[in-house]
XYZ file of C-alpha atoms in Angstrom:
547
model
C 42.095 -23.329 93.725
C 40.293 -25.833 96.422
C 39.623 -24.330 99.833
C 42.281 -24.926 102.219
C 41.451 -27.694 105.061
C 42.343 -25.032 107.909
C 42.980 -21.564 107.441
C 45.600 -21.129 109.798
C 47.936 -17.681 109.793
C 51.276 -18.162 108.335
C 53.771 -17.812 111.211
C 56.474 -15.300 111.674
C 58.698 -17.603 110.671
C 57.419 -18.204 107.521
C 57.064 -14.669 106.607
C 60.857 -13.864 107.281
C 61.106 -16.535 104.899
C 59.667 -15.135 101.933
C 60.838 -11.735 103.401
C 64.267 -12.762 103.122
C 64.630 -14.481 99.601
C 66.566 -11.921 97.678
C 66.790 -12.559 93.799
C 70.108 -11.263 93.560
C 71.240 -13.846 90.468
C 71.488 -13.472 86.784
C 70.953 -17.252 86.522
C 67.754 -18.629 85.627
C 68.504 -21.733 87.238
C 70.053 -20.152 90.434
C 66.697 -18.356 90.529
C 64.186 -21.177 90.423
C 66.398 -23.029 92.462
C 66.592 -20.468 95.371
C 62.230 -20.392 94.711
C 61.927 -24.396 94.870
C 64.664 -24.217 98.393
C 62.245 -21.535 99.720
C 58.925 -23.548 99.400
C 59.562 -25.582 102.482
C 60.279 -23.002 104.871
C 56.452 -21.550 103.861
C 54.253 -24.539 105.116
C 53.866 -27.765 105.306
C 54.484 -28.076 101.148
C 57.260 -29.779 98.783
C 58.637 -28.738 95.387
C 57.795 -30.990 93.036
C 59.381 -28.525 90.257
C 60.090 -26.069 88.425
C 59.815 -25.333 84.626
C 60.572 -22.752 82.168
C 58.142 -21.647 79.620
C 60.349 -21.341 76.113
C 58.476 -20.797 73.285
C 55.195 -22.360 75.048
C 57.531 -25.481 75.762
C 57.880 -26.427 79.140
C 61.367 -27.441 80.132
C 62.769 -28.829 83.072
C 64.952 -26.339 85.221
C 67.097 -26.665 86.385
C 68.629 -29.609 84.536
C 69.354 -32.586 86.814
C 66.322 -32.936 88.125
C 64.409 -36.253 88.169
C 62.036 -35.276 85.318
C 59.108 -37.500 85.379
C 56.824 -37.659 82.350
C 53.770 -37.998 83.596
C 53.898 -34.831 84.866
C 55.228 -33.209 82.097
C 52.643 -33.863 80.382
C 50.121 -32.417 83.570
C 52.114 -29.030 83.032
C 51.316 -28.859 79.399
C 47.643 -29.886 79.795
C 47.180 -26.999 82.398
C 49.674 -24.870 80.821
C 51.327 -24.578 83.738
C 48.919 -23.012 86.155
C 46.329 -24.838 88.495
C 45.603 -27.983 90.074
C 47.404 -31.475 88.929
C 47.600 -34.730 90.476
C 50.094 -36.297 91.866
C 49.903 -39.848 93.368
C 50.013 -40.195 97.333
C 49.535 -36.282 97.358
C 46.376 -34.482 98.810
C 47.201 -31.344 96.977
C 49.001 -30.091 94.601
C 49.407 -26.911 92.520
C 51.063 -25.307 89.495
C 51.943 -21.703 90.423
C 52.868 -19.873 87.228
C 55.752 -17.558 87.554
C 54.749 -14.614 85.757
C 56.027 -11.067 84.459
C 54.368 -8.191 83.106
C 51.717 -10.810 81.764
C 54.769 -13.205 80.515
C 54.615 -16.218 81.660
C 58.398 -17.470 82.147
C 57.964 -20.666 83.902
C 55.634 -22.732 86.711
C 56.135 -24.308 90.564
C 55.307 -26.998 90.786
C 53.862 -27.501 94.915
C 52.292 -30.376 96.945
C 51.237 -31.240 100.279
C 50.292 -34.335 102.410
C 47.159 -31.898 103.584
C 45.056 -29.188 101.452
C 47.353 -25.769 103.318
C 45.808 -23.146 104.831
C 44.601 -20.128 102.663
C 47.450 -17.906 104.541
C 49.918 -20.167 103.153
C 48.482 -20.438 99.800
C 48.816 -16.890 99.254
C 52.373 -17.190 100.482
C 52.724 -19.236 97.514
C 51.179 -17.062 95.191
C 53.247 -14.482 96.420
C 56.531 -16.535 96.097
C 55.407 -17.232 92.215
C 55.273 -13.741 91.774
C 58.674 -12.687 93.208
C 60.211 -15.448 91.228
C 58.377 -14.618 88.244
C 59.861 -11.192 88.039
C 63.156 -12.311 89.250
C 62.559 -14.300 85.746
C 61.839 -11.351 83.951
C 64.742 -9.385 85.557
C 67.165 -12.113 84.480
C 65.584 -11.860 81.052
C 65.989 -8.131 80.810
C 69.568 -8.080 82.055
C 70.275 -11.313 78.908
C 68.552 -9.196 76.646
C 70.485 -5.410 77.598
C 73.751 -7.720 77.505
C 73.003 -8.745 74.112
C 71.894 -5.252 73.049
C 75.294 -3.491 74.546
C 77.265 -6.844 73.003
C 75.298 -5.880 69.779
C 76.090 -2.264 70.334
C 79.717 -2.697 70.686
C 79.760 -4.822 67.245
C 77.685 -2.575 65.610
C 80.006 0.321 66.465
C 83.016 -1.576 65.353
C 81.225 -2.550 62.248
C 80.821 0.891 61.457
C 84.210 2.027 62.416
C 85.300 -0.417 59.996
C 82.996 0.352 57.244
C 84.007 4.149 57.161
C 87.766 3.130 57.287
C 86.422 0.575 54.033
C 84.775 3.813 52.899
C 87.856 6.128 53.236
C 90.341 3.349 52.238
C 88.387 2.701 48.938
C 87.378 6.231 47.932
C 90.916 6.747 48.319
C 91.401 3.691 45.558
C 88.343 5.757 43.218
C 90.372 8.852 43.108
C 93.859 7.602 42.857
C 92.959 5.076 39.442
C 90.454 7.930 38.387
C 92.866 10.039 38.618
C 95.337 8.212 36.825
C 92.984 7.516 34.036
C 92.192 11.103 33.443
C 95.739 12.077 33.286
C 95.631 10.529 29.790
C 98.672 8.279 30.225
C 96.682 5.050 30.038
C 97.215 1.562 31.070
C 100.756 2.100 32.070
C 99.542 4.968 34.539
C 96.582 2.486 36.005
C 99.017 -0.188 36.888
C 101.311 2.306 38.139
C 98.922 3.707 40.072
C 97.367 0.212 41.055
C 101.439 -0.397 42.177
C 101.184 2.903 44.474
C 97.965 1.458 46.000
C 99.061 -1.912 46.873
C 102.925 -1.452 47.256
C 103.491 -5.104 45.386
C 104.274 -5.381 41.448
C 101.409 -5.349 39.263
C 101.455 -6.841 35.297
C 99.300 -6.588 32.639
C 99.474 -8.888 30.015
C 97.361 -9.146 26.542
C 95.317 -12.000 26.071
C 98.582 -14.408 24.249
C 100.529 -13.903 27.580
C 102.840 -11.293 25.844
C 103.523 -8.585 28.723
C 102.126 -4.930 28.248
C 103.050 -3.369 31.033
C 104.692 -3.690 34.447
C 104.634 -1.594 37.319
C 106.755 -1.935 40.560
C 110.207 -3.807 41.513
C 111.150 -7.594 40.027
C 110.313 -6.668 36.520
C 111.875 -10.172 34.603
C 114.456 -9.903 32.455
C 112.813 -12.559 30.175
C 109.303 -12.649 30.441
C 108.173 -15.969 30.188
C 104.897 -16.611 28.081
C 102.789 -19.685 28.897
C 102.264 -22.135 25.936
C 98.909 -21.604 23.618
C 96.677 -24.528 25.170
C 97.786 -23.300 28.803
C 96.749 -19.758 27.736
C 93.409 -20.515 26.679
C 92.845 -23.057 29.853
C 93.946 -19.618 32.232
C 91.646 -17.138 30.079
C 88.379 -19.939 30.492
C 89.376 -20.695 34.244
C 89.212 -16.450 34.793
C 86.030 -16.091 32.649
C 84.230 -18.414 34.904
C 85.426 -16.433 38.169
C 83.316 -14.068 39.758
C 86.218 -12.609 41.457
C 90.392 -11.979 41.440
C 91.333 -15.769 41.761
C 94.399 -16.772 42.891
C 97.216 -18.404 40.393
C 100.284 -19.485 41.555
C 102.192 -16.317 42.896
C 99.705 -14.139 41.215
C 96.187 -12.599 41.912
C 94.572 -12.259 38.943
C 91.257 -10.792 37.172
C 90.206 -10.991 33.141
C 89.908 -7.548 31.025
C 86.550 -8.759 29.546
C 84.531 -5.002 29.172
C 82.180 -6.625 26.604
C 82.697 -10.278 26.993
C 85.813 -9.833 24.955
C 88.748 -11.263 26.225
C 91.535 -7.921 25.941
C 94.279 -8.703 28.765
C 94.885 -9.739 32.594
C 95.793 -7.892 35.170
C 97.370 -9.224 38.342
C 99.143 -8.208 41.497
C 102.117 -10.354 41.561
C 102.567 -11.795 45.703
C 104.310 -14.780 45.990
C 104.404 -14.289 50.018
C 100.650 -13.752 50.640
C 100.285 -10.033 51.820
C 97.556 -9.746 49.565
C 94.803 -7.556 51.622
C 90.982 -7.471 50.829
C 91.477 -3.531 50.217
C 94.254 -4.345 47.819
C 91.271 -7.071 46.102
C 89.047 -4.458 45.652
C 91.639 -2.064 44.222
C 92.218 -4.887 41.600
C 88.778 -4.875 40.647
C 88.382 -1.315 40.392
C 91.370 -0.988 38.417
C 90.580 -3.919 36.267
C 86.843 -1.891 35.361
C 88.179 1.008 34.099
C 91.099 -0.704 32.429
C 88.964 -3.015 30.589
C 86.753 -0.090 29.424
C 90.260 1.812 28.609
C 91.608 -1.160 26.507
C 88.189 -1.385 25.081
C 87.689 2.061 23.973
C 91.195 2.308 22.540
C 90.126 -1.067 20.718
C 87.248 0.927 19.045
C 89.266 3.807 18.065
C 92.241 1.469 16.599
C 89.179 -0.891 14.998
C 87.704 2.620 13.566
C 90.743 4.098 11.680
C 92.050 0.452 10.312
C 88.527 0.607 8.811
C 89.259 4.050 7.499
C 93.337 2.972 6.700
C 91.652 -0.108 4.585
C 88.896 1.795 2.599
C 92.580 3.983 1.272
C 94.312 0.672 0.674
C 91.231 -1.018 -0.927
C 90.562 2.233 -3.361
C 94.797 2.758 -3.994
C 95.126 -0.840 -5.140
C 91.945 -1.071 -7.455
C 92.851 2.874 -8.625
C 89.028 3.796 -7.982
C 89.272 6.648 -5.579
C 92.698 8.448 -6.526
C 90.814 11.999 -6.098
C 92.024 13.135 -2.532
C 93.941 9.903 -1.303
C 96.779 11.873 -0.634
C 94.950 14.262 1.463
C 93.505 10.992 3.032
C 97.055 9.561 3.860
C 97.895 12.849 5.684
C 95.361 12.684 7.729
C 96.787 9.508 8.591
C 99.716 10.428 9.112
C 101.110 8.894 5.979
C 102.803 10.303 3.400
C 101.648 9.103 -0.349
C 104.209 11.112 -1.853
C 107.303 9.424 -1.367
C 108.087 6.366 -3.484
C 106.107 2.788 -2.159
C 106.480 -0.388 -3.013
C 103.511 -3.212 -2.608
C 104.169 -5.924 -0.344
C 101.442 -9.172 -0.127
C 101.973 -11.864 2.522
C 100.850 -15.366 2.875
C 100.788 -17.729 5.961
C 99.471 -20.624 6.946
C 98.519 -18.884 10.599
C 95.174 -17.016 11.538
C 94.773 -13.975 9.982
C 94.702 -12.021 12.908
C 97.796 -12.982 13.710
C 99.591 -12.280 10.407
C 97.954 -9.106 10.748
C 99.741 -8.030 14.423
C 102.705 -9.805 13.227
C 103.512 -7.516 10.020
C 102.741 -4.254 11.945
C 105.382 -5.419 14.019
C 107.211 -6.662 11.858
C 107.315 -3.139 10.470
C 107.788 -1.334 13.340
C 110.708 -3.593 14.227
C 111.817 -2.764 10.683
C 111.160 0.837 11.235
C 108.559 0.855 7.957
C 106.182 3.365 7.309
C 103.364 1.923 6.150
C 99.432 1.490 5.213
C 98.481 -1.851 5.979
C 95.303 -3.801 4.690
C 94.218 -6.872 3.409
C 92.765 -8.374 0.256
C 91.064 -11.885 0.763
C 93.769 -14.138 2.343
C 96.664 -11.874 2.066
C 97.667 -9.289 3.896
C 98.443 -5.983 2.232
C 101.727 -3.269 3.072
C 102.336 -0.240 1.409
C 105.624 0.844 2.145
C 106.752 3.888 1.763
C 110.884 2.655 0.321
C 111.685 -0.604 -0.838
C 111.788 -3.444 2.348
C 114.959 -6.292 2.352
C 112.729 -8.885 1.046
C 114.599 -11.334 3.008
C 114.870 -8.943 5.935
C 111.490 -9.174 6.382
C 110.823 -12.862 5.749
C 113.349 -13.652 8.606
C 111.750 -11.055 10.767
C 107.902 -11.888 9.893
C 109.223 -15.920 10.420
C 110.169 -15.585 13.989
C 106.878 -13.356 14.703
C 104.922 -16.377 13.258
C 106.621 -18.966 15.015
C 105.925 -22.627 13.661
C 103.541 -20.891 10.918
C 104.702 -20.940 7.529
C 105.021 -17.445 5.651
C 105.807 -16.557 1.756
C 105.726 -12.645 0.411
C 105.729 -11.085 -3.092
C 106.829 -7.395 -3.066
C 105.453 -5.334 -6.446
C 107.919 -2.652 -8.484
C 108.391 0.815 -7.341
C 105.161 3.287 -7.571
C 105.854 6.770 -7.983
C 102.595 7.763 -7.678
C 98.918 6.557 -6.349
C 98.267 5.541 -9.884
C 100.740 3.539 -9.359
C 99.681 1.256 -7.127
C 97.077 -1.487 -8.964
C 99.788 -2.334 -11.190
C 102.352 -2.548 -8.087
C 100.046 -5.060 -6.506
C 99.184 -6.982 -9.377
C 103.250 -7.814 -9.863
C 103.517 -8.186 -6.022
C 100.604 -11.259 -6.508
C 102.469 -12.375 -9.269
C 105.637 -12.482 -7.487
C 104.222 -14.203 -4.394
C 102.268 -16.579 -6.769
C 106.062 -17.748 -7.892
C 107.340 -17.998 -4.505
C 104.392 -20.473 -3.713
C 104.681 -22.770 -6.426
C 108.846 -22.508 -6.466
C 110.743 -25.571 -4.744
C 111.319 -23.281 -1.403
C 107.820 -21.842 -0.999
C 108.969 -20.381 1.796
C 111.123 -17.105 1.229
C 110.139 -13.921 -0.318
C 109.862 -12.696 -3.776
C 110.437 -9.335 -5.784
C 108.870 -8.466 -8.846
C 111.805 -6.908 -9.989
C 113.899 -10.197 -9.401
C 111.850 -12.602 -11.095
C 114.686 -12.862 -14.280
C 112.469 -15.534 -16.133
C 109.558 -14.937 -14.660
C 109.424 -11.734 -15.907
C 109.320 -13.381 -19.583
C 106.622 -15.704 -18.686
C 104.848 -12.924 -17.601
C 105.376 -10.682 -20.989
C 104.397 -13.186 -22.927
C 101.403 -14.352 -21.108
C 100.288 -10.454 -21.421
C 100.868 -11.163 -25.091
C 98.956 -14.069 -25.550
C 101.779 -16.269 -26.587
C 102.646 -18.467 -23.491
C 99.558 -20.698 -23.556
C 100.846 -21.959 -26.922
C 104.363 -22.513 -25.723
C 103.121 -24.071 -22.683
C 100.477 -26.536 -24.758
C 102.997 -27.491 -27.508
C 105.316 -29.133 -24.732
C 103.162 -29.939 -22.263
C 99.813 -30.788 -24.516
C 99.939 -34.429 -24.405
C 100.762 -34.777 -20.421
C 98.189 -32.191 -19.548
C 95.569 -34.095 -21.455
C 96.079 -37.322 -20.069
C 96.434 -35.660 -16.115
C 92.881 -34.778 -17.189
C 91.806 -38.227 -18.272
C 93.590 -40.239 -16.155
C 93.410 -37.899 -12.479
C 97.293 -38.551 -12.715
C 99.925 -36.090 -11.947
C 102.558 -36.679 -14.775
C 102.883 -33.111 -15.213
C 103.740 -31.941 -11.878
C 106.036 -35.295 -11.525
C 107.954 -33.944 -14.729
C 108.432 -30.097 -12.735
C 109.588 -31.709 -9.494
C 111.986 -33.809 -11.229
C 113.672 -31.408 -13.629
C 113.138 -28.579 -10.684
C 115.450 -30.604 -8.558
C 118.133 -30.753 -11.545
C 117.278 -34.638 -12.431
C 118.073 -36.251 -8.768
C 116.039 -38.767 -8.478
C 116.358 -39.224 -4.700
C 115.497 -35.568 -4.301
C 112.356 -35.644 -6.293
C 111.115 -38.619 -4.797
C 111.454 -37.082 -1.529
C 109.667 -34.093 -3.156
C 106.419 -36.121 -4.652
C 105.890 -38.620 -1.469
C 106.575 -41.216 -4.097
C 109.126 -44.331 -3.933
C 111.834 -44.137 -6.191
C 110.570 -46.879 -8.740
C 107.703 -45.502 -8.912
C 109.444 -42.181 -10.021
C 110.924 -44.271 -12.981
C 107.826 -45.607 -14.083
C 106.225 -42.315 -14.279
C 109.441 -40.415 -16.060
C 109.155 -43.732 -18.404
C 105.204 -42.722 -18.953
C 106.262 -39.508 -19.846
C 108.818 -39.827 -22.317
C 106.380 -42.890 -24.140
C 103.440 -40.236 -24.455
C 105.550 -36.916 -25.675
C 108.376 -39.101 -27.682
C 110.830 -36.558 -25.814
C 114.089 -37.788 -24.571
C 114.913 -35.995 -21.156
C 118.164 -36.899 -21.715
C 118.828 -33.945 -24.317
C 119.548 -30.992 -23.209
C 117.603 -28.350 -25.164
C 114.321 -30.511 -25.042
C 114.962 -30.441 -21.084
C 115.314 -27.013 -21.355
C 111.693 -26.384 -23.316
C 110.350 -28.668 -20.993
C 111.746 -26.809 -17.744
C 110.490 -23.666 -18.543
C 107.269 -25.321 -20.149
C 106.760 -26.754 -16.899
C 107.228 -23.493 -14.885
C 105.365 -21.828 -17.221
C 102.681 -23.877 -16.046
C 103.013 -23.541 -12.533
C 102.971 -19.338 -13.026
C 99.904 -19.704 -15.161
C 97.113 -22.428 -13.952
C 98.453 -23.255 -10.614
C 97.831 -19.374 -10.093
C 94.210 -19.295 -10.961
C 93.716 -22.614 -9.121
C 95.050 -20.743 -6.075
C-alpha cells in the first residue's frame, strides 16, 4: 500500500463511525451494503464496490449496482486485494474482506488524495469487521441448512422405521401364511388382510385360481388368447407391479416361466406404496410356491407315465399294482383304455382330459403315447359323455376318442389299447370324425378286424378294390377314396360332392371312371355292398398305417 500524502489522526467522528456499525444482518447484501454506506463517514474516500468471492469468482454485490467491466477485470487480476486504477482517482484500493483466512469478498475504495495512514487502517479495520460479518452470515446459512437437513433427516428416519415395521409386518404375515401349508389360497388371503382390497390370482390362460376379498364375479370373464399373450409380454418386460385397467398387477415368473398373475384389484386408486411392496413380496414366494408345486406335479406325472408306458406295452407287470397304490390308484378294479386325438396343443389336451375327468368324477392314470393322449379308467366312461365334455374344454379344437374293451387285469391292458387305437383309427377315417368310438361297438369293424388278424382281408380288399388302387398309384388320382365318400353318403351325389371339394360333374366323371376300369355296376345292390365294405375295409387298414 503507497504511503499516505498526510498522516493525519482519524477524528472522533470517524471512529464513532466504525465504532457504531453493528453487523446485525443475515443478509450478505445488507452487510456489504451497510460496509460500502460506512466508507464515507471514515475519510475523505468513496465506495467504488463491493464483491463477493464465490468459488474464486468475483460477483457484483449487491446486485443493482452499476457494474463496470473494466474493473471487474482489475479485481480478478489482483484477486481482490491491493492497489487498482481507476481513472480521475489518485488512489484507490481493494480491501479484501476476510474470515478465518477465507476470503468472502473485496471493497472496493478511492480517493481524490492518497488518505492519511490513520484512515487507511480505518479501512483495513472496516474490511475486517465486514469480513467476519461475511463469515457470520455464512455460518448462520450453513447451521440453517444443517438443522433444515437435520429435521429431514429425522423425518426420513421416522419414516424408514415405520417402512421397516410396516413391511416386516408384510414378511411375517405372507411367511406365515406360506408355512401354514394352505398355499396360494392362504397368500392371497393373507395378501387381502394386508391391503384390505380384493386380490386374484389367475393362471397364465386368464382362467381364475383363486380370489380373496369382497366382489368375487359371478362370471369370471377370461380375456381372448392374443390379448392374453399381449398382457403376459407387457408384464414380462416390467420391472415392477404395473398398472392395468382397475388392476395392479405383477407376473409369477420364478424361473422365467410364465405360472400365473397376481393382482390387487382397485378400481378407485387407494393403492399405497406399502400395499406395492406387499404385492411383490407376495408375488416372490408365490411364484416359488407355484413353482415348486410345478416340480412335484412334473415329478410324479413322470413317475404316473413310466406305469402307463410299462401297463400298455405289458413290460413291467411285476409290482405295478403296488406302483398304482402308491399313487393312489387302484389297478384292481376293472379299466378300460381310453386314447384321444385333437387338433389342439398337446398341453392343452392334456389339462383338458384331467378335467375332463375330474368333471366326470374318473379315476384315472393318465399318459400319453406319441400324439395321443392316454386314460386308464378305472369303469367304463359314456363315450359320448366325454366327447361332449372334452369338446367344450377344447373349445374351437377338434377332438375324436377310441375307448379299448374291458381289462380285468394289468395283463390286460396292451391288448385294451391296441383295440382303443383301432377304435379311434375308425372314428378318424368315418364320415363324422368327430365323436367317440368303443371297441366293443364297432359291429363291422370288429369283422374287419378278425379277419385282418387272419390274414384274409387284404385279399377281400384287393379283389374289389385291385384295379382302382392300382391306377390311384399310377395316375396320383383319388378314385378310391371318391368311390368311399360316395357310397359312405348312401349314393347322394350333392352330399359327396360337398364331401370331396369337387363339383358335381366332376363327381360323374369320376363314378363313370370307376365303373369303366372295374366293369362293376354301382347300380346293383350286392356289388355296392362288396364295394362298401371293400372300401371301409380300406380305410381301417392303409389309411391306419398312413396315419
Amino acid at each position: 500500500m503507497t504511503a499516505a500524502a498526510a498522516d493525519a489522526t482519524p477524528t472522533s467522528e470517524e471512529l464513532a463511525a466504525l465504532s457504531e456499525l453493528v453487523f446485525e444482518s443475515r443478509d450478505v447484501a445488507t452487510v456489504l451494503g451497510a460496509a460500502a454506506a460506512t466508507v464515507p463517514r471514515l475519510g475523505p474516500c468513496e465506495t467504488e464496490a463491493t464483491y463477493r468471492c464465490i468459488d474464486e469468482s468475483w460477483q457484483w454485490s449487491p446486485r443493482g449496482q452499476d457494474e463496470r467491466a473494466d474493473l471487474d477485470q482489475l479485481i480478478a487480476d489482483c484477486g481482490g486485494n491491493g492497489a487498482v486504477e481507476i481513472p480521475g482517482r489518485a488512489w484507490a484500493w481493494a480491501f479484501p474482506l476476510r474470515h478465518q483466512g477465507a476470503v468472502e469478498g473485496t471493497l472496493v475504495v478511492s480517493a481524490a488524495n492518497v488518505p492519511s495512514s490513520g484512515h487507511i487502517q480505518l479501512l483495513v479495520m472496516l474490511a475486517n469487521q465486514t469480513g467476519a460479518a461475511l463469515g457470520c452470515v455464512a455460518l448462520q446459512h450453513r447451521n440453517k441448512r444443517c438443522t433444515e437437513e437435520l429435521a429431514k433427516a429425522t423425518t426420513e428416519l421416522l419414516g424408514t422405521r415405520q417402512r421397516l415395521r410396516s413391511r416386516s409386518h408384510v414378511h411375517q404375515t405372507i411367511e406365515a401364511a406360506l408355512s401354514g401349508g394352505d398355499g396360494e389360497q392362504a397368500i392371497t388371503d393373507a395378501l387381502h388382510e394386508l391391503t384390505k382390497l380384493p386380490i386374484a390370482l389367475e393362471d397364465p390362460f386368464g382362467n381364475l385360481r383363486c380370489w380373496s376379498g369382497p366382489g368375487r364375479p359371478a362370471a369370471y370373464l377370461k380375456p381372448d388368447r392374443r390379448l392374453r399373450q399381449r398382457q403376459i409380454a407387457v408384464l414380462a418386460a416390467s420391472p415392477a407391479p404395473m398398472r392395468m385397467k382397475d388392476r395392479i398387477a405383477v407376473l409369477l415368473s420364478p424361473r422365467g416361466e410364465s405360472l400365473g398373475v397376481l393382482a390387487i384389484v382397485d378400481p378407485h386408486k387407494q393403492v399405497t406404496e406399502d400395499d406395492i411392496f406387499a404385492l411383490h413380496f407376495a408375488c416372490t414366494l408365490l411364484g416359488y410356491e407355484l413353482a415348486h408345486q410345478r416340480s412335484l406335479v412334473e415329478f410324479e406325472q413322470g413317475v404316473r407315465q413310466e406305469l402307463v408306458d410299462d401297463l400298455l406295452t405289458g413290460t413291467g407287470s411285476y409290482g405295478t399294482i403296488a406302483r398304482a397304490e402308491a399313487l393312489a390308484h387302484d389297478l384292481q378294479a376293472p379299466h378300460w383304455v381310453v386314447v384321444v386325438h385333437s387338433s389342439a396343443a398337446f398341453s392343452a389336451v392334456t389339462a383338458a382330459a384331467a378335467r375332463c375327468a375330474e368333471a366326470l368324477r374318473l379315476n384315472i392314470l393318465q399318459g400319453r403315447n406319441g400324439r395321443l393322449v392316454v386314460l386308464l379308467a378305472a369303469g367304463r366312461p359314456d363315450p359320448q359323455a366325454l366327447h361332449r365334455r372334452l369338446s367344450e374344454l377344447l373349445g374351437p379344437a377338434t377332438c375324436a376318442i377310441g375307448i379299448g374293451s374291458r381289462c380285468e387285469a394289468p395283463s390286460d391292458f396292451p391288448q385294451s389299447f391296441a383295440e382303443a387305437q383301432r377304435a379311434l383309427n375308425v372314428r378318424l377315417h368315418s364320415a363324422a370324425p368327430e365323436g367317440a368310438s368303443a371297441y366293443d361297438e364297432l359291429g363291422f369293424y370288429r369283422l374287419i378286424d378278425a379277419a385282418h388278424a387272419r390274414g384274409t382281408v387284404e385279399d377281400f380288399v384287393l379283389e374289389w378294390l385291385g384295379a382302382l388302387l392300382k391306377y390311384d398309384s399310377a395316375k396320383k388320382s383319388e378314385l378310391v377314396l371318391t368311390l368311399s365318400r360316395h357310397l359312405e353318403t348312401g349314393g347322394n351325389y350333392d352330399e359327396s360332392a360337398k364331401a370331396l371339394h369337387i363339383h358335381r360333374s366332376t363327381l360323374r366323371y369320376r363314378l363313370a371312371r370307376i365303373s369303366e376300369l372295374t366293369g362293376y355296376d354301382l347300380r346293383d345292390v350286392n356289388t355296392r355292398f362288396n364295394l362298401h365294405a371293400a372300401t371301409r375295409s380300406w380305410r381301417f387298414l392303409y389309411q391306419e398305417s398312413a396315419r
